[in-house]
XYZ file of C-alpha atoms in Angstrom:
388
model
C 5.165 1.612 95.278
C 4.451 1.505 99.022
C 5.806 4.530 100.870
C 7.984 3.827 103.900
C 6.428 5.135 107.102
C 8.927 6.994 109.364
C 9.121 5.709 112.927
C 10.791 8.769 114.455
C 8.463 10.138 117.178
C 7.054 13.605 116.600
C 5.334 15.962 119.041
C 1.622 16.544 118.454
C -0.246 18.776 120.934
C 2.377 18.134 123.592
C 2.285 14.353 123.001
C 5.106 12.292 121.447
C 3.545 10.144 118.690
C 5.137 7.641 116.299
C 2.280 5.250 115.451
C 0.868 6.167 111.995
C -2.648 5.355 113.222
C -2.189 7.817 116.080
C -1.038 10.449 113.593
C -4.263 10.002 111.639
C -6.313 10.304 114.809
C -4.604 13.637 115.369
C -5.657 14.724 111.883
C -2.257 14.249 110.253
C -2.467 12.161 107.060
C 0.362 10.442 105.244
C 0.285 11.231 101.531
C -0.043 8.281 99.152
C 0.001 5.742 101.948
C -1.349 2.350 100.880
C -2.898 0.481 103.762
C -2.014 -3.207 103.733
C -4.345 -4.360 106.519
C -7.906 -3.839 107.708
C -9.407 -4.388 111.140
C -11.390 -7.473 112.111
C -14.417 -5.194 112.391
C -14.047 -4.292 108.711
C -13.585 -7.976 107.808
C -16.902 -8.823 109.485
C -18.639 -5.830 107.931
C -17.578 -6.941 104.463
C -18.776 -10.483 105.185
C -22.264 -9.148 105.933
C -22.565 -7.478 102.544
C -24.671 -9.343 99.929
C -22.844 -11.255 97.219
C -22.289 -8.784 94.341
C -23.818 -10.928 91.622
C -23.349 -9.600 88.097
C -25.272 -12.506 86.546
C -27.692 -14.261 88.894
C -26.110 -17.393 90.449
C -23.416 -17.369 87.747
C -20.957 -14.478 87.806
C -19.731 -12.367 90.740
C -18.100 -8.941 90.513
C -14.352 -8.595 91.162
C -13.568 -12.263 90.441
C -11.582 -14.455 88.071
C -13.754 -17.097 86.387
C -12.605 -19.958 84.168
C -14.628 -21.560 81.346
C -12.752 -24.630 80.158
C -13.212 -27.731 78.034
C -11.865 -29.547 74.971
C -11.472 -27.578 71.731
C -14.576 -26.921 69.604
C -17.024 -27.702 72.403
C -19.007 -24.417 72.304
C -17.137 -22.618 75.117
C -17.082 -19.406 73.084
C -20.843 -19.572 72.542
C -21.378 -19.763 76.311
C -19.006 -16.827 76.927
C -20.689 -14.750 74.202
C -24.104 -15.459 75.738
C -22.792 -14.020 79.016
C -21.278 -11.006 77.200
C -24.346 -10.122 75.183
C -26.688 -10.682 78.122
C -24.695 -8.210 80.212
C -24.554 -5.662 77.393
C -28.297 -5.848 76.653
C -29.772 -6.782 80.026
C -31.440 -9.922 78.646
C -31.246 -13.077 80.836
C -28.202 -15.322 80.444
C -29.296 -18.513 78.652
C -32.782 -17.035 78.763
C -32.996 -17.847 82.492
C -30.480 -16.086 84.755
C -31.118 -12.391 85.437
C -28.548 -9.693 84.682
C -27.949 -7.793 87.914
C -25.271 -5.436 86.604
C -25.560 -4.138 83.066
C -22.650 -2.191 81.625
C -19.708 -2.262 79.270
C -18.492 -5.723 78.348
C -15.237 -6.276 76.499
C -14.634 -9.417 74.476
C -10.907 -10.036 73.975
C -11.074 -12.139 70.827
C -7.955 -14.170 70.226
C -9.403 -16.652 67.730
C -12.439 -17.100 65.501
C -12.633 -13.318 65.085
C -14.351 -13.461 61.691
C -17.174 -15.598 63.096
C -18.037 -13.387 66.067
C -20.415 -11.238 64.022
C -22.348 -14.287 62.804
C -22.650 -15.582 66.357
C -23.906 -12.240 67.651
C -26.493 -12.045 64.863
C -27.685 -15.602 65.617
C -28.017 -14.706 69.314
C -30.159 -11.658 68.493
C -32.410 -13.627 66.127
C -32.856 -16.407 68.688
C -33.845 -13.804 71.292
C -36.372 -12.400 68.779
C -34.589 -9.069 68.592
C -33.633 -6.995 65.573
C -29.823 -7.299 65.236
C -29.558 -3.731 63.915
C -31.373 -2.362 66.967
C -29.413 -4.460 69.467
C -26.035 -3.981 67.803
C -26.055 -0.199 67.553
C -23.197 2.136 68.443
C -24.848 2.752 71.826
C -24.705 -0.916 72.862
C -21.965 -1.165 75.536
C -20.100 -4.030 73.872
C -16.555 -3.889 72.531
C -14.544 -6.557 70.718
C -10.785 -6.329 70.348
C -9.326 -6.252 66.845
C -7.150 -9.252 67.687
C -5.277 -10.963 70.515
C -3.916 -8.938 73.441
C -0.633 -10.375 74.750
C -1.491 -10.081 78.420
C 1.561 -11.930 79.718
C 3.815 -9.561 77.766
C 2.369 -6.409 79.310
C -0.633 -5.907 77.022
C -3.083 -5.726 79.931
C -2.078 -2.137 80.777
C -2.947 -0.770 77.308
C -6.142 -2.840 77.232
C -7.226 -1.463 80.617
C -6.568 2.116 79.526
C -8.730 1.663 76.419
C -11.481 -0.043 78.426
C -11.545 2.955 80.778
C -11.906 5.306 77.801
C -14.728 3.220 76.305
C -16.606 3.090 79.615
C -16.290 6.871 80.007
C -17.595 7.444 76.467
C -20.548 5.119 77.049
C -21.244 6.563 80.496
C -21.554 3.099 82.071
C -19.441 1.015 84.466
C -17.363 -1.928 83.278
C -19.525 -5.030 83.780
C -17.261 -7.794 82.465
C -14.053 -8.627 80.573
C -13.900 -11.877 78.584
C -10.592 -13.354 77.388
C -11.056 -15.962 74.629
C -8.819 -17.898 74.699
C -6.012 -17.911 77.244
C -3.616 -19.537 74.754
C -4.079 -16.874 72.074
C -3.844 -13.978 74.547
C -1.133 -15.419 76.798
C 1.912 -13.912 75.133
C 5.334 -15.391 74.485
C 5.516 -17.291 77.778
C 4.899 -20.983 78.409
C 1.496 -21.724 79.935
C 2.968 -24.835 81.588
C 5.470 -22.645 83.457
C 4.529 -21.663 87.005
C 6.418 -18.390 86.596
C 4.787 -17.437 83.296
C 1.285 -18.378 84.422
C 1.789 -16.334 87.583
C 2.650 -13.342 85.399
C -0.526 -13.824 83.332
C -2.764 -14.156 86.404
C -1.137 -11.158 88.094
C -1.647 -9.001 84.991
C -5.330 -10.005 84.840
C -5.729 -9.331 88.550
C -3.937 -5.998 88.753
C -4.886 -4.269 85.514
C -8.344 -5.735 84.873
C -10.087 -7.252 87.902
C -8.843 -4.906 90.632
C -8.919 -1.779 88.495
C -12.537 -2.173 87.403
C -13.897 -4.400 90.205
C -15.434 -6.426 87.388
C -15.440 -10.153 86.659
C -12.705 -11.361 84.339
C -13.758 -14.515 82.479
C -11.022 -16.641 80.892
C -11.838 -19.249 78.222
C -9.305 -22.075 78.132
C -8.769 -25.564 76.716
C -8.196 -28.868 78.474
C -5.031 -30.848 77.810
C -4.744 -33.626 75.245
C -4.520 -36.328 77.908
C -6.801 -34.840 80.573
C -10.325 -33.579 79.992
C -11.111 -32.990 83.662
C -8.820 -29.977 84.186
C -7.669 -26.905 82.330
C -4.418 -27.148 80.382
C -1.155 -25.740 81.687
C 0.158 -24.754 85.107
C -2.097 -25.414 88.105
C -1.469 -21.782 89.134
C -4.512 -20.800 87.061
C -6.913 -23.224 88.714
C -5.672 -22.181 92.143
C -6.223 -18.506 91.322
C -9.751 -18.570 89.894
C -12.845 -17.931 92.012
C -15.209 -20.008 89.875
C -14.826 -22.701 87.272
C -17.252 -23.899 84.573
C -16.638 -27.010 82.473
C -18.121 -27.248 78.967
C -18.213 -30.424 76.857
C -20.467 -31.464 74.006
C -21.939 -34.273 71.977
C -23.792 -32.353 69.264
C -26.441 -31.103 69.618
C -26.115 -31.552 73.402
C -23.786 -29.177 75.260
C -22.985 -30.030 78.879
C -22.529 -26.963 81.093
C -21.100 -27.982 84.486
C -20.207 -25.329 87.080
C -17.532 -27.103 89.139
C -17.154 -24.714 92.052
C -17.460 -21.187 93.379
C -15.284 -20.034 96.240
C -17.775 -17.634 97.802
C -21.185 -18.990 96.781
C -23.029 -22.164 95.925
C -22.389 -23.144 92.311
C -25.408 -23.111 89.985
C -26.832 -26.464 88.864
C -25.464 -28.160 85.739
C -27.471 -27.941 82.528
C -27.766 -29.825 79.272
C -27.931 -27.100 76.632
C -28.795 -27.412 72.959
C -26.581 -26.102 70.167
C -29.228 -24.677 67.832
C -28.509 -23.828 64.197
C -29.962 -20.410 63.382
C -30.334 -19.104 59.792
C -28.891 -15.588 59.605
C -31.169 -14.350 56.850
C -28.684 -14.166 53.984
C -26.762 -16.489 51.657
C -23.096 -17.027 50.926
C -21.531 -16.490 47.494
C -22.706 -19.956 46.417
C -26.333 -19.267 47.325
C -26.351 -21.388 50.473
C -28.092 -20.030 53.600
C -25.545 -18.837 56.184
C -26.155 -20.241 59.666
C -24.575 -19.955 63.092
C -25.144 -21.521 66.490
C -26.716 -20.280 69.688
C -27.098 -22.178 72.964
C -30.503 -22.795 74.507
C -31.834 -24.499 77.629
C -33.397 -27.983 77.510
C -35.330 -30.161 79.951
C -32.704 -32.913 79.788
C -30.983 -34.020 82.980
C -27.214 -34.251 83.158
C -26.326 -37.862 83.863
C -23.830 -38.605 86.601
C -20.580 -40.396 85.965
C -18.857 -40.894 82.600
C -21.002 -39.754 79.683
C -21.484 -41.839 76.598
C -20.536 -40.382 73.235
C -20.070 -41.594 69.687
C -20.379 -45.294 68.953
C -21.142 -46.366 72.519
C -24.005 -43.901 72.673
C -25.375 -45.110 69.344
C -25.171 -48.773 70.397
C -27.074 -48.080 73.615
C -29.759 -46.114 71.754
C -30.349 -49.114 69.477
C -30.847 -51.473 72.407
C -33.955 -51.747 74.552
C -34.911 -52.825 78.060
C -36.112 -56.198 76.738
C -33.493 -58.776 75.682
C -32.572 -58.422 71.999
C -30.727 -60.921 69.764
C -27.076 -59.900 69.733
C -26.528 -60.413 65.988
C -29.560 -58.299 65.034
C -28.369 -55.548 67.382
C -24.917 -55.701 65.792
C -26.312 -55.512 62.241
C -28.463 -52.486 63.172
C -25.431 -50.775 64.688
C -23.235 -51.349 61.620
C -26.006 -50.049 59.333
C -26.456 -46.831 61.351
C -22.774 -46.284 62.150
C -21.879 -46.517 58.453
C -23.757 -43.229 57.965
C -21.231 -41.415 60.179
C -17.826 -40.677 58.568
C -14.474 -41.053 60.324
C -14.285 -38.310 62.992
C -10.523 -37.800 63.235
C -7.134 -38.897 61.985
C -5.774 -39.010 58.457
C -9.033 -40.552 57.178
C -11.224 -37.871 58.729
C -14.425 -37.331 56.749
C -14.130 -40.607 54.831
C -16.663 -43.435 54.908
C -15.927 -46.181 57.419
C -15.241 -49.640 55.973
C -16.642 -52.933 57.338
C -13.470 -53.704 59.286
C -13.489 -50.396 61.165
C -17.250 -50.699 61.795
C -16.819 -54.144 63.377
C -13.961 -52.802 65.519
C -16.178 -49.901 66.576
C -18.943 -52.367 67.487
C -16.579 -54.463 69.591
C -15.187 -51.431 71.459
C -18.665 -49.992 72.044
C -20.163 -53.193 73.462
C -17.098 -53.886 75.612
C -17.353 -50.373 77.066
C -21.093 -50.708 77.759
C -20.658 -54.086 79.457
C -17.625 -52.965 81.476
C -19.543 -49.931 82.803
C -22.508 -52.124 83.731
C -24.885 -50.404 81.322
C -25.895 -53.629 79.553
C -26.374 -57.272 80.489
C -25.185 -59.881 77.961
C -26.483 -63.469 77.892
C -23.895 -65.962 76.588
C -24.110 -69.622 75.539
C -21.943 -72.458 76.839
C -19.171 -71.469 74.408
C -19.110 -67.880 75.667
C -20.709 -66.473 72.512
C -23.114 -63.553 73.056
C -26.742 -64.534 72.397
C -28.747 -61.513 73.540
C -28.388 -58.250 75.469
C -30.513 -55.679 77.250
C -30.037 -52.331 78.993
C -29.470 -52.378 82.746
C -28.915 -48.613 83.153
C -28.422 -45.601 80.917
């Protein structure tokens, strides 16, 4: 609550004063006064301060950051890499330096049972003993389940974070909320009002209280993969935004923008399967995934996936007979089961394979990626790649 400042003049050293600033200059303070403005001199002084990077060219202190993308596209693995890098001091993605090590809190709303496997895989990939890294002294905390931030859960979470930081004797370095949907609460994420409540709770209780980055993992909508799902309030509020999509084993990490710094370059990462060193109850080796850097360049424009990508890979720069190309595609595509729908996991029949071939070649030709030579009847004779 902001205390009302009285405007009745009072006498100070023979002078009638009513301006609160004048009272302070006379050594008279106003208890619990919250200043709502700063001078232009202070604005310029703050602008001259270096950017408070927490992770080099990636994460800035006292900000809201959004990691978004379609479901099951390795967003959590990217967020966990940030978390564990901050907790241990090891470089993010093996490349970006940690500039503020401290307590990191992972608010796990989904996939809770798999977090341990992912942490173990990360340690093994970094050539570190999981038992040494994951000791009680490591400043990393995972919630026992979702925290309903929009329903007031942020206050209790913040209080516990403060206790954990005091016990560890370190500052709070980052708070990761995965995902927004599972930690949102009973509100509607499409509602401007409800999303405002969620953002305000994150701002007031988490970001402002600890001056730490708050990273929110969120999904894209069913009909739009270029923006985060729900009310646009969230996108307007965040200070940085990272898009994550994948075409296994490639994971495309695209920082879209940063309000107060130049966004880091995009990367093609690799989703690497890492054996965890033990078997399941059926004797099969248990594995998890960790993200790693590659030398691949992120192509501009729409990316090819699935059948279109396969068709292009089977074609060369030199003209190739169309029928032979088609037969090769059908042979290779038959090895891949149906990806979604009621027949998910089943083998594709000849009819669906021919439909997939038609859609793939039409897409490649429409986007100008291939050149098709046709006879006088319009039948395709040969094709070659014009661009990838």
